[in-house]
Tab-separated table of C-alpha atoms in Angstrom:
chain	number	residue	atom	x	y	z
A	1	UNK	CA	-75.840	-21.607	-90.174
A	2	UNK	CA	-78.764	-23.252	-88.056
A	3	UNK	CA	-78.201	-24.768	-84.613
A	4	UNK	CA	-79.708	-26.229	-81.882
A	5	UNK	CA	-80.127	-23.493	-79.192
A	6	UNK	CA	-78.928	-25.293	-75.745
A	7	UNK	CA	-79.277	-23.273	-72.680
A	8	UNK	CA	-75.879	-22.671	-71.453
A	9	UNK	CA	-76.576	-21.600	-67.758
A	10	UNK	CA	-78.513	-25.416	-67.577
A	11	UNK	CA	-75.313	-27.722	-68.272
A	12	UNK	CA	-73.325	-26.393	-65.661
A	13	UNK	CA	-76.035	-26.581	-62.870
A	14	UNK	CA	-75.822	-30.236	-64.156
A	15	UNK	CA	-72.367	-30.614	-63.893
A	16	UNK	CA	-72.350	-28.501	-60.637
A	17	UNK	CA	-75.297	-28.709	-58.668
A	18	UNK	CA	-77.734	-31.512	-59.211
A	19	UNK	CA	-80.728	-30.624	-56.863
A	20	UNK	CA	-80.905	-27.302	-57.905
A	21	UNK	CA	-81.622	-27.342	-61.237
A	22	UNK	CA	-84.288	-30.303	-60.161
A	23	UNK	CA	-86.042	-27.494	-57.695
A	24	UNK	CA	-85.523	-25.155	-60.255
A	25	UNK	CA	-87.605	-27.305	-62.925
A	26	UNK	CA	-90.169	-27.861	-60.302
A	27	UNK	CA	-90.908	-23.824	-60.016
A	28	UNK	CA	-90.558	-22.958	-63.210
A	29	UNK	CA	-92.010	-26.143	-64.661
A	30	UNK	CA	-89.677	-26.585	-67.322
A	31	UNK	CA	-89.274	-29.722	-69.049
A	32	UNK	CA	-86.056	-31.125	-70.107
A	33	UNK	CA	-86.627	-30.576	-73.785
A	34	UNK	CA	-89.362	-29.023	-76.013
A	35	UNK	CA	-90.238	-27.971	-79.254
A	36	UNK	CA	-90.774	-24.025	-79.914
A	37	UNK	CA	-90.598	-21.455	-82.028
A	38	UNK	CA	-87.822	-19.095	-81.599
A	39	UNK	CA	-88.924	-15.439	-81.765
A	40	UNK	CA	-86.233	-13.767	-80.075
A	41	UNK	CA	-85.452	-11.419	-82.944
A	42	UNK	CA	-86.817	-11.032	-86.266
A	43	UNK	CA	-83.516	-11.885	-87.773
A	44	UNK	CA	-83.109	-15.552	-85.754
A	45	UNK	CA	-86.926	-15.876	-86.997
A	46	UNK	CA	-85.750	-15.646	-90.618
A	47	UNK	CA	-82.794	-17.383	-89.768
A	48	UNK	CA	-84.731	-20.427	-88.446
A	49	UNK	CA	-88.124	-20.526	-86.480
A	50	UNK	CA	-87.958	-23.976	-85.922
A	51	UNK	CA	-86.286	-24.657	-82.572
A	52	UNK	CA	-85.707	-27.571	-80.999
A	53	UNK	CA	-84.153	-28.168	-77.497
A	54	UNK	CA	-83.068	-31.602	-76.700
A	55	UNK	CA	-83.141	-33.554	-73.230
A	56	UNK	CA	-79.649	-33.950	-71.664
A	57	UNK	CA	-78.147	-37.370	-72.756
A	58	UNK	CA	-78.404	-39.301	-69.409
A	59	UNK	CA	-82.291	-38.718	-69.908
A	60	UNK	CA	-82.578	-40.363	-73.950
A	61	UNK	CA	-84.478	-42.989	-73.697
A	62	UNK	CA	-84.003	-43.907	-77.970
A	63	UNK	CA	-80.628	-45.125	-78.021
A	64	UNK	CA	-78.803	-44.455	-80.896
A	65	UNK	CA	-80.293	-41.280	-82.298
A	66	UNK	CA	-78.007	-37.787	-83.183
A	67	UNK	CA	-79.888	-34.899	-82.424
A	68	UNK	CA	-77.049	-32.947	-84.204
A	69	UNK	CA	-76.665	-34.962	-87.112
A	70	UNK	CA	-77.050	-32.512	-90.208
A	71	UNK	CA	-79.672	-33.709	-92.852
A	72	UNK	CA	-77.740	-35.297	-95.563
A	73	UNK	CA	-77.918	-34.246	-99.075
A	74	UNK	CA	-80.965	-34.956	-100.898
A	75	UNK	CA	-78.671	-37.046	-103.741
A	76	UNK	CA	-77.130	-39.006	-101.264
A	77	UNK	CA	-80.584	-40.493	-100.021
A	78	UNK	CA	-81.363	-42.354	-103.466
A	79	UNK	CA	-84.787	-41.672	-103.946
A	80	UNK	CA	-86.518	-41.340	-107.028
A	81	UNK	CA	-89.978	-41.013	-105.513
A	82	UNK	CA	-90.431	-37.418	-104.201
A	83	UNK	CA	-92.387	-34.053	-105.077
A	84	UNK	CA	-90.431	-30.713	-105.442
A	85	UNK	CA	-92.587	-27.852	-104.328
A	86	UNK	CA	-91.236	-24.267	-103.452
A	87	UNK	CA	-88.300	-24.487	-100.674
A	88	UNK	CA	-89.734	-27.766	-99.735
A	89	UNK	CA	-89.846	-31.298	-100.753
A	90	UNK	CA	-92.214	-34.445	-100.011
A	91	UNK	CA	-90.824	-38.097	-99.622
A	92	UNK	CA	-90.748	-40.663	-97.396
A	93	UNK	CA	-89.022	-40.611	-94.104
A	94	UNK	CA	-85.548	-43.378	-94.349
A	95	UNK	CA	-83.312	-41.629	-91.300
A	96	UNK	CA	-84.217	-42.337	-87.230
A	97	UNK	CA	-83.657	-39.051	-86.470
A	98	UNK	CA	-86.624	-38.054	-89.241
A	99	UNK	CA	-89.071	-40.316	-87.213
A	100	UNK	CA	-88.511	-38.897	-84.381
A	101	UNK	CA	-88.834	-35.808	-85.364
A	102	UNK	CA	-92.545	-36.715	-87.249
A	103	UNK	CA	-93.326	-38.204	-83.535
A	104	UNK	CA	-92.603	-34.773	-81.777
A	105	UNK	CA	-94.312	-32.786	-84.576
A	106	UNK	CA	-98.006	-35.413	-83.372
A	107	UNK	CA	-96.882	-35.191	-80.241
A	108	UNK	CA	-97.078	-30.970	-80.677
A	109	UNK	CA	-100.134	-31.280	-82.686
A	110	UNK	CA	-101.955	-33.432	-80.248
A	111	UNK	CA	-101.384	-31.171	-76.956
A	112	UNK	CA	-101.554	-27.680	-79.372
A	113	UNK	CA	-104.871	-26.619	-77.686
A	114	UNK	CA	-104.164	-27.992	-74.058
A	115	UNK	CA	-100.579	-25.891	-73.779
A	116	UNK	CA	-101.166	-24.537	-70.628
A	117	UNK	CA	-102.396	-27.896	-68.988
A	118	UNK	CA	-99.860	-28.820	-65.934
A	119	UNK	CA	-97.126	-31.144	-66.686
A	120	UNK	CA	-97.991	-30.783	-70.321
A	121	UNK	CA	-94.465	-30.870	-71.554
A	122	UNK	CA	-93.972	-33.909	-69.893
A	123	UNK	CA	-96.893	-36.003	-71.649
A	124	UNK	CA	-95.798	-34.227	-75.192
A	125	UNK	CA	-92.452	-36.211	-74.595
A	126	UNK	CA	-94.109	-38.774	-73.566
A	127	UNK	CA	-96.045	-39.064	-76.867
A	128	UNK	CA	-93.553	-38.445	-78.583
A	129	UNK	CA	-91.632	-41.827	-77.642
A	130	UNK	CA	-94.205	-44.027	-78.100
A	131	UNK	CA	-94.828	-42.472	-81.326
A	132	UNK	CA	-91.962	-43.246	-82.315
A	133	UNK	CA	-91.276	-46.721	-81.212
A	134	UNK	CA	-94.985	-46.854	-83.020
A	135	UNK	CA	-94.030	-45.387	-86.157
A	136	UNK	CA	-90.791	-47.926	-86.666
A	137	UNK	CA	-93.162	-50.834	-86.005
A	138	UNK	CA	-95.568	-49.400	-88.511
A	139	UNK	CA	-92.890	-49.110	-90.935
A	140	UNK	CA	-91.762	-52.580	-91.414
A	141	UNK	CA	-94.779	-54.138	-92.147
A	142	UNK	CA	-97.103	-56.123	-90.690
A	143	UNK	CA	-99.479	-59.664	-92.632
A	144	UNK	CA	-98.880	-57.722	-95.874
A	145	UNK	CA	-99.889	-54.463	-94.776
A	146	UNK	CA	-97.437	-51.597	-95.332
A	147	UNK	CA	-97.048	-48.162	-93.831
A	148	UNK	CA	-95.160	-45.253	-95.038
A	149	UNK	CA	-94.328	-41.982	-92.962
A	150	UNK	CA	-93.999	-39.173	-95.050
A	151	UNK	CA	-92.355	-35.959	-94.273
A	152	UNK	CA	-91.202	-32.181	-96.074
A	153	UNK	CA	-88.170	-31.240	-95.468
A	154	UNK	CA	-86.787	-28.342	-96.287
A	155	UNK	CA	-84.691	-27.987	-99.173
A	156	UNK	CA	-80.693	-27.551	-99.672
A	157	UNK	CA	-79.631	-23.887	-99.785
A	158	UNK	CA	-76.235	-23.127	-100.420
A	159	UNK	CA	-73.750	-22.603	-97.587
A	160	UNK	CA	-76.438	-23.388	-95.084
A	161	UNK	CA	-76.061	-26.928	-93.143
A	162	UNK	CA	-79.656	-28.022	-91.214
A	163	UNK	CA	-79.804	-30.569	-88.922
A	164	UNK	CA	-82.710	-33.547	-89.289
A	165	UNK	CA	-84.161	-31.629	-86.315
A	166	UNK	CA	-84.666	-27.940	-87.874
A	167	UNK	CA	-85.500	-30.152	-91.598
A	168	UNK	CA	-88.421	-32.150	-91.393
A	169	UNK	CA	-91.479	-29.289	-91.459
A	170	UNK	CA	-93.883	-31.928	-91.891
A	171	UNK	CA	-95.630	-35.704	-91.453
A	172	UNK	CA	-98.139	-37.753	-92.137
A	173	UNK	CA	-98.501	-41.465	-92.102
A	174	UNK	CA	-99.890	-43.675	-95.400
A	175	UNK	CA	-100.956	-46.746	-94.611
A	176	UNK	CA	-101.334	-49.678	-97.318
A	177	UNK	CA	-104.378	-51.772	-96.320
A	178	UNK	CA	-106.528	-55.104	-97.041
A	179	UNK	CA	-110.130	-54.679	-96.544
A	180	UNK	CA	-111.846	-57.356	-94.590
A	181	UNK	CA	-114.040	-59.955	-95.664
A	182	UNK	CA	-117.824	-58.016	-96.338
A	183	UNK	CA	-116.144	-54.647	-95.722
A	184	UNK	CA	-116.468	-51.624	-98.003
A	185	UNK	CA	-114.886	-49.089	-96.162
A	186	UNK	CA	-112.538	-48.439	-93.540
A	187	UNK	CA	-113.538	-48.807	-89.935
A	188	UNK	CA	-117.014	-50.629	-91.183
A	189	UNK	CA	-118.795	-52.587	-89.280
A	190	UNK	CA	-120.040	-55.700	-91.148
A	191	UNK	CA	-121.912	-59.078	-90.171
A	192	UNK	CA	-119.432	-61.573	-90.350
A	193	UNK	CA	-118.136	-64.708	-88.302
A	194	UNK	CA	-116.202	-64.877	-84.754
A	195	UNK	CA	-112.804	-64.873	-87.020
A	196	UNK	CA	-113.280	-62.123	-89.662
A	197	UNK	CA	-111.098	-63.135	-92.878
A	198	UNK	CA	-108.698	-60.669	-95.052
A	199	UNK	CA	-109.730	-60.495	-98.775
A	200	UNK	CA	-106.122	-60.124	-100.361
A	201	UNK	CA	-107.474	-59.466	-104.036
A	202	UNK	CA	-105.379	-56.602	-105.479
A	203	UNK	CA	-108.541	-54.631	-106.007
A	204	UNK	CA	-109.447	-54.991	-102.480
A	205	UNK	CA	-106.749	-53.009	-101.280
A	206	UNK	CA	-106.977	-49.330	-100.126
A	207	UNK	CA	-104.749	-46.317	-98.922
A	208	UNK	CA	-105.849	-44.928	-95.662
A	209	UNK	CA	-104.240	-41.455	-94.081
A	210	UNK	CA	-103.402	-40.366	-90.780
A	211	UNK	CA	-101.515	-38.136	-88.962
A	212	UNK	CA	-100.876	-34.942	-90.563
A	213	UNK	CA	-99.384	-32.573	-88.795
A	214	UNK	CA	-96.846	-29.587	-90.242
A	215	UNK	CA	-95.038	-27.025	-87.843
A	216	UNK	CA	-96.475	-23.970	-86.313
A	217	UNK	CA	-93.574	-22.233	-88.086
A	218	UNK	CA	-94.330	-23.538	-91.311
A	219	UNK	CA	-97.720	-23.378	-91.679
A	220	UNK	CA	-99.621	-22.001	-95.060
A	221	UNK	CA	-97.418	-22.578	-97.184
A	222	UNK	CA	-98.709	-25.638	-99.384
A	223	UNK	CA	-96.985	-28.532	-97.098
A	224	UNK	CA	-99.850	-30.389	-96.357
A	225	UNK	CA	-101.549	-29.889	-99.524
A	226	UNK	CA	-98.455	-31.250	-101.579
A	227	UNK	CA	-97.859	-34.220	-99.076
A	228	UNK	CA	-101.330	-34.931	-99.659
A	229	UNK	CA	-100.826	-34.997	-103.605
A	230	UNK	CA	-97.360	-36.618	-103.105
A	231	UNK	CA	-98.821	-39.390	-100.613
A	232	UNK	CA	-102.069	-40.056	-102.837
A	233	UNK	CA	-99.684	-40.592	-106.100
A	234	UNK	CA	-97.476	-42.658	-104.206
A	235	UNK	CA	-100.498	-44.725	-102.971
A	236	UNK	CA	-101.957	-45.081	-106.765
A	237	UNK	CA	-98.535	-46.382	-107.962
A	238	UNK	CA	-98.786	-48.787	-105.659
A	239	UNK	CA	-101.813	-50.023	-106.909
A	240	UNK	CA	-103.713	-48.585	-105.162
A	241	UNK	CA	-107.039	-46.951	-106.348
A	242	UNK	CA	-108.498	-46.143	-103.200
A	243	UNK	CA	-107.740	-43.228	-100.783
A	244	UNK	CA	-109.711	-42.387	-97.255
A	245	UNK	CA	-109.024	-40.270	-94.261
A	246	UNK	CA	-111.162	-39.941	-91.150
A	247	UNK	CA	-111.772	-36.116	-90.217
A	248	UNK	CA	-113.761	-34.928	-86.931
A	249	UNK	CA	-116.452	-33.159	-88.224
A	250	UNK	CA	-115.912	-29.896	-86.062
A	251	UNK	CA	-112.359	-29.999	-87.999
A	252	UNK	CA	-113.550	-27.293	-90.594
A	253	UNK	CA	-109.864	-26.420	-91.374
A	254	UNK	CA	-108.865	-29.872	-92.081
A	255	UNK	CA	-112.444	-30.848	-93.990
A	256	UNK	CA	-111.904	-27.761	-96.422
A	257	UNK	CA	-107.743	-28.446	-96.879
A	258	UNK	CA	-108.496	-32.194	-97.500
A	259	UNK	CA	-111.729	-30.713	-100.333
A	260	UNK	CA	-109.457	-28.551	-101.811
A	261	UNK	CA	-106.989	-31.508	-102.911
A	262	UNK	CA	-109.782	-34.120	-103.980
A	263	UNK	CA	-110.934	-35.789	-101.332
A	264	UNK	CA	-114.994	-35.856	-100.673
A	265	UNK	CA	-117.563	-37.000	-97.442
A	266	UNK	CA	-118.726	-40.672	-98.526
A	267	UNK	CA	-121.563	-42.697	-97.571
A	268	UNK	CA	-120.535	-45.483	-95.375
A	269	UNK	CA	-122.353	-48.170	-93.172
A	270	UNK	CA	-122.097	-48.243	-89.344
A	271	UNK	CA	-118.744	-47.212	-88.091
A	272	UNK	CA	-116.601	-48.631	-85.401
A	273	UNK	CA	-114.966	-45.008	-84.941
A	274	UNK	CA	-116.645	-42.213	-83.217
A	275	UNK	CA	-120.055	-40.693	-84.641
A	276	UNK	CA	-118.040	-37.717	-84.347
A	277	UNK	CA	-115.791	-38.259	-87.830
A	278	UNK	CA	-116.588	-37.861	-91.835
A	279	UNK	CA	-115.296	-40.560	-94.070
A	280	UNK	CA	-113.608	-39.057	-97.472
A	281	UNK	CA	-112.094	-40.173	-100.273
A	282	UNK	CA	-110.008	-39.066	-103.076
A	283	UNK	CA	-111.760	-38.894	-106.126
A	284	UNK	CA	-108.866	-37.679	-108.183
């Protein structure tokens, strides 16, 4: 059975001792929760890699939220939309706890390559809340526009209990979008008056993807290609026809994962994002 590792030595400075553990963080620069992979022993590893440790509760700043709530049972969440794939399975995101979770997974992403940057722990949880308030907002809608996060989780196995935490392997965001009045693409910029209209034609609407991220741990093997597949299907029976992501065009790992599951480079007119990205599309 999984758990969240908590380091015992740590509550009772708490309870005990106040300042020290605070000088103690300050040496050892240890923030009050992170994400990590636990690698302790080869049998924890196959156990669970995927270890979180929580801030203490005084310190939460998302009220409400169970950090050892156990990830319910995948016929108890009434979905009928989802992809099945090896121990894993795609869907969209319905419990707090699997939002947050998607926000620290970005938030681990984003610093990956600046890990030994000072006080880096501290802005990865500080991504990681805005993220999340973000991601709620995203989720209920906004002039029509509708935003999905998706997430893997890992599946059920029998006599093993997971909590949301150790789950949700996985995320990316789908976004349901109008394009605006003379646009053809995403991000386009096109001549147009002071106050830019929506077109709201059916046809005129397109997916857009962001924010895929899966966790160090559970890397190559398929996630983000099926979350791709399951978010593109998911966008097309929406009525959607239309499916771009932006990709930095030094991201060779990303350019050939997002080839190898239909999307292509497109031609596009002036961009308001960087000259640094590729437009693609699925053409699936």
């Amino acid at each position: 059975m999984s758990t969240i590792s908590i380091h015992r030595t740590e509550l009772l400075r708490i309870t005990h001792n106040r300042s020290r553990i605070s000088r103690q963080r300050y040496r050892r620069t240890i923030p009050p929760w992170r994400m990590m992979i636990n690698s302790r022993s080869s049998e924890t590893t196959k156990k669970d890699e995927l270890s979180v440790k929580i801030p203490q509760v005084d310190q939460l700043r998302s009220e409400g939220l169970r950090f050892d709530r156990l990830q319910p049972p995948e016929h108890e969440l009434f979905q009928q939309d989802r992809l099945d794939f090896g121990k894993f399975v795609a869907r969209e995101a319905i419990l707090d706890e699997e939002y947050w979770t998607a926000a620290w997974l970005r938030a681990e992403s984003h610093w990956e390559d600046r890990a030994n940057e000072r006080y880096v722990d501290n802005f990865k949880r500080k991504f990681a809340e805005q993220e999340f308030n973000a991601i709620k907002r995203r989720c209920k809608g906004l002039q029509g526009q509708k935003c999905s996060c998706i997430v893997a989780v890992k599946k059920e196995e029998k006599h093993i209990k997971r909590s949301v935490i150790k789950s949700v392997v996985g995320t990316l965001d789908l976004n349901i979008r109008f394009f605006l009045q003379g646009e053809n693409f995403p991000g386009e910029k096109v001549k147009s008056q002071l106050f830019c209209t929506i077109n709201r034609e059916g046809s005129n609407r397109y997916g857009y993807i962001a924010n895929l991220c899966v966790a160090k741990s559970a890397r190559r093997q398929g996630i983000a290609c099926n979350m791709l597949r399951f978010t593109v299907e998911s966008a097309r029976l929406s009525g959607v026809e239309q499916v771009y992501v932006h990709v930095h065009r030094n991201n060779l790992v990303a350019q050939e994962l997002y080839k190898k599951t239909g999307f292509e480079v497109v031609e596009m007119g002036q961009s308001e994002s960087s000259d640094d990205t590729f437009l693609l599309q699925c053409t699936r």
